[in-house]
């Protein structure tokens, strides 16, 4: 898609993708609070335009690595909602057979190296995949999604150095949502994140992460550079998570760590609402958008119902898959 | 005496030691808001100099702990989950464990590296390891694996006052089991094991999280006339095997229960000591009840399949007490 | 058959495997100039795509190895000294060892993390560790500790062809002992131990660097009529204890010799297995000859004091063969 | 010393310090080749103006951390040559009792946290010492010396982030000698090193590391900032090591990795020669300088003779000092 304008079909498919993430996670959020999900869940609600904006420039042959907040990346890159839901429910039919859960969802058949419970862990994996992509010589690229908090892991700088030296087809996508857990970025992160790339000669830019088109265009430039052998790019996408760090945080935090007014201001800037508004401006009718939303609602409902009904893994399965 | 959960016992140990000694400082990611609750309120009480939220930079943090300790402070570094000790492993392994020795004893390194360990909460492979055996093999660091809230408090207080680096690992995440904790300023002596229950038929040595289910099982079996002695070593380094060996002279039978993976586990170490120093007392094979050499899976039935629990402990004990040399 | 030093055997394994399979790539710090000589000539032969000098960034390198392997390559990452595995520990422990399992077996991770380990050359604490026990406890990685040049070659070739991550540790730095190495394309089966010498009085199990001095001692003692069986496990993971247990049925006596620190060492693991599965065959305590739980010192007399050597091996064997149950 | 000009006495004492490092290491180099020294030795010859230029601005209360190439820093910070020599000889009388050797020489009584066999390892230690210094509130500072190769360890960036956020009295001194082991900086290091500080808001400058006065002045500014609570500084000192990476490298390297002409050009720019030339220009006579050189020669000779004669450690000493 990278160098052309988007057709109506493409725009609607993007809308579908963002809405899928949103509805999927709203469901998860509710399930998490109801205690059905075995482990912790970190949702991506509010950041959808980043994952979808980047992944809309990719093919199944490109690689992505993700974070503890990884459902959005998984879905945007083409992972199956039902397989994801079942994994998070801990079922045998989950994409990882119930071994991984929310923080480890992966689908290698679609280039999804996976979510990662180690903050910053995906950056090095993507750099390695970028090396593989370069050796393959087929114009593939590798994307590392990570947060503003992860940008303080030194491995990010190590990766920029190697990627710059070797001109690896690597795109570092830093989703700056202003917080790492309960710490404000300003308290734990010095300077401007996108500047960190400059010293390595890695082209970098800041984009509005809640503006799909802006993310998509920047991704297009970065992907083109990568595919042309021109090396890595750093994108800082400014965005916000509308939910808490982890869905259970209200049960244990002593007090709030964000102003309600701040959350409200960002809710006004909801990336999906903004995208819908753009579509409504002469591209698609309200009915068309609603039809998509209902289609997704049905899909999510079905995925959740299936997940709840699917069998738990056979305990014996625990002893498989450690070694090839 | 108060009834506290593990995490509350830790919190009170930190508070008391920070109040006692102004050289004690605490840092780590989100120690103000406190993901687990163990550092709750300390920022408010001791202020921004001594209680600091850090960036996510474990490689740096472990090294900073060494530098600050070498320069005169008593450092508590909270690393959240034991798996993140791997992220900051370099300075623990190459600096904290060696700097005093390499420099001919010029310095002391009073550091507590603390983290939550173990499985059972569907946190999956990257948040569920029990890595005490690696630190046992490292040399140069103490390793604390308290099994009760009272020891969690007493051992942490001892570790903070001690002049050596300590890896302090507790199971239980945000709560942990509840237990009686003395109100007074009580420390638990370093490197001293504890007979948690006397018995005559078999010796069971549970590590950390395994203490509670072992005691439950021991109680249950007592009703059937199986008399289980439970020795809690408490510290993996320095490892006190004296009570274990003494107990063996009585029972001749040993099971070690460890939530670590089997190969080179604490269970293996204790079994090896028994096979050496306790050889002439042994009446039966020495059993290890450990985690298979696997990552910890997410889904509850899978996780249950790999973790030791009361049921598996009971089965091991039954099997071993009925062992007859053939 | 050629007589090669350890490092030359490794070099030829790398050359043969890179020639055999274009998917094999090698990277690490200064692999072109090759500090130890084991990667010498490979850049010239296989070119800058497949043989790359990297910056000093171990945290990244271990993670890159995982990423490149997941994306289809067979990666050899040279990390120079085993202590630098600690620097890059995070991605070995949290990614390489777990990614396949966590993702339900979706991928294979053919990676060899190679490094020189062990003491004896006054390289001091930060360049002399023998950390195979930590990797044994980690789960999810194979661990290779060849004791001869032939195995160094055969095991490396097997590890490169295998679809799992392997920690490949060899003692000896720039040379290593010499030995006969087959000219043909020979691999050493993974997880298969080896009877290096038959005997009837006592079983000695040496790990890696300890194989040579153990064989020397066995030969010497044979002249006095002490018949020593030597079992070289070769792989610490998968650990094959079958020959050891079989040998015990004959000898009933066991010493394990390991250059790792004692607590949770490979020696402890093997002793624990003997005390469990081999219990009924044991005629004497199971001994471990290991390094005390210390960092490795610099000065030669200090280093000699802590490392096992032929003299200490001999003393252990003598003591144990003369043990009489009392 | 920081804000004034240097007196003749001070200048001669600086000369003494640089010459001590040089002669000490020339002796070590010879001993290493003769096989007397138990372990590997990395010498600092050619870089003396950096260690001495920085340390001339420090007191015993300030902290330094060093590298595998650490003798120069040890001596410049006031460590005793004899205690150092004996350590490298592996003797009981060495500063670490023979436990550390060349790569681990330390003297905490003089703020020398020590050499370090882990490339980049000292950076985090210095950051921790800087935290201690800040808490002490006595205007102390902490200096991390490290190489251009070490600058590719992500921990350097992690340290700059924390030091900037907390305004730690930390000075990062990157000695860019153009090589890490046998790799040229250009092959393994992207961009300009001193630029890496900028993104964190850490003031940085490049100095000519072979020009004592330039290093000394920059150090003065950095130390003043640190003592005044203004936070960290990054100094990149461009320099060159005139010897190999390790003294034994000629025995195993397949070929040369530097042009002889390059080495020669830097030999012309020898920092000690340059400093002597400055002194000779109206400050000190040739005789005065020669007297210093002879005095040092005697001191080094004595240290080496004593070291050779001193006892090896008692093997039992190996079992001490692991725990306090
Ligand atoms: C190595 C490591 N350290 C700490 C944590 C605990 N942790 C989980 S998420 C998180 C915050 C991450 O912040 P950011 O990278 O900004 O991502 P966001 O949650 O905002 O998406 C932390 C500290 C972890 N999982 N891994
Ligand atoms: C963590 C780690 N990785 C690799 C090494 C091996 N090594 C020792 S010195 C060195 C090069 C260091 O280069 P630089 O930092 O520029 O210092 P210089 O030797 O030039 O003074 C390397 C790679 C090490 N000691 N530690
Ligand atoms: Mg964030
Ligand atoms: Mg250098």
Coordinates of C-alpha atoms and ligand atoms in Angstrom, one line a residue, chain B residues 90 94, chain C residues 29-30 35 54-58 79-81 83-88 126-127, chain D residues 42-44 47 67-70 73 103 116-121 146-153 174-183 185 189 193 241 244-246, ligand 2:
Chain B
X90 CA 25.4 -9.1 34.5
X94 CA 30.1 -10.2 37.5
Chain C
X29 CA 32.9 -9.5 18.8
X30 CA 36.1 -9.7 16.7
X35 CA 40.9 -13.7 19.9
X54 CA 29.7 -6.9 16.1
X55 CA 29.8 -4.0 18.5
X56 CA 30.2 -4.9 22.2
X57 CA 26.5 -5.2 22.9
X58 CA 25.9 -8.6 24.4
X79 CA 30.5 -14.6 23.2
X80 CA 34.3 -15.0 23.9
X81 CA 34.3 -15.7 27.7
X83 CA 31.3 -14.6 32.0
X84 CA 29.9 -12.5 29.1
X85 CA 27.0 -14.9 28.9
X86 CA 25.9 -13.1 32.1
X87 CA 26.0 -9.8 30.2
X88 CA 23.7 -11.2 27.6
X126 CA 35.5 -12.0 35.5
X127 CA 37.0 -14.3 32.9
Chain D
X42 CA 46.3 -4.2 28.7
X43 CA 48.4 -1.0 28.7
X44 CA 47.3 2.6 28.6
X47 CA 46.3 7.8 26.6
X67 CA 38.3 -0.6 32.6
X68 CA 40.4 -3.5 31.7
X69 CA 42.9 -0.9 30.7
X70 CA 43.0 0.5 34.2
X73 CA 43.4 5.6 36.0
X103 CA 41.9 -6.1 35.4
X116 CA 36.9 -3.9 35.4
X117 CA 37.0 -6.9 33.2
X118 CA 33.5 -6.4 32.0
X119 CA 33.4 -3.8 29.2
X120 CA 31.0 -1.1 30.2
X121 CA 30.8 -2.6 33.7
X146 CA 35.4 3.7 29.5
X147 CA 36.3 3.1 25.9
X148 CA 34.7 3.7 22.5
X149 CA 33.8 0.1 22.4
X150 CA 32.1 0.2 25.8
X151 CA 30.0 3.1 24.5
X152 CA 28.1 0.5 22.5
X153 CA 26.9 -1.2 25.7
X174 CA 34.7 8.1 26.9
X175 CA 38.2 7.5 25.8
X176 CA 37.8 7.1 22.1
X177 CA 41.1 5.4 21.0
X178 CA 39.6 4.3 17.7
X179 CA 39.6 0.6 18.4
X180 CA 37.8 -2.0 20.5
X181 CA 40.1 -4.9 20.5
X182 CA 40.9 -5.3 16.8
X183 CA 37.8 -3.6 15.4
X185 CA 35.5 2.2 15.7
X189 CA 30.2 2.4 16.2
X193 CA 29.9 9.3 20.4
X241 CA 46.6 3.4 22.3
X244 CA 48.3 -3.4 21.1
X245 CA 45.0 -4.3 22.7
X246 CA 46.7 -6.8 24.9
Ligands
LIG2 C1 31.1 -7.6 28.4 C2 32.4 -7.8 27.7 N1 32.4 -8.1 26.4 C3 33.6 -8.3 25.8 C4 34.8 -8.2 26.4 C5 36.1 -8.5 25.7 N2 36.8 -7.3 25.5 C6 37.8 -6.9 26.3 S1 38.4 -5.3 26.0 C7 37.4 -5.2 24.6 C8 37.4 -4.0 23.8 C9 37.1 -2.8 24.5 O1 37.2 -1.7 23.7 P1 37.1 -0.2 24.3 O2 35.9 -0.1 25.2 O3 37.2 0.8 23.2 O4 38.4 -0.1 25.2 P2 39.9 -0.1 24.8 O5 40.4 -1.5 24.9 O6 40.1 0.5 23.5 O7 40.6 0.7 25.9 C10 36.6 -6.4 24.5 C11 35.6 -6.6 23.4 C12 34.7 -7.9 27.8 N3 35.9 -7.9 28.5 N4 33.6 -7.7 28.4

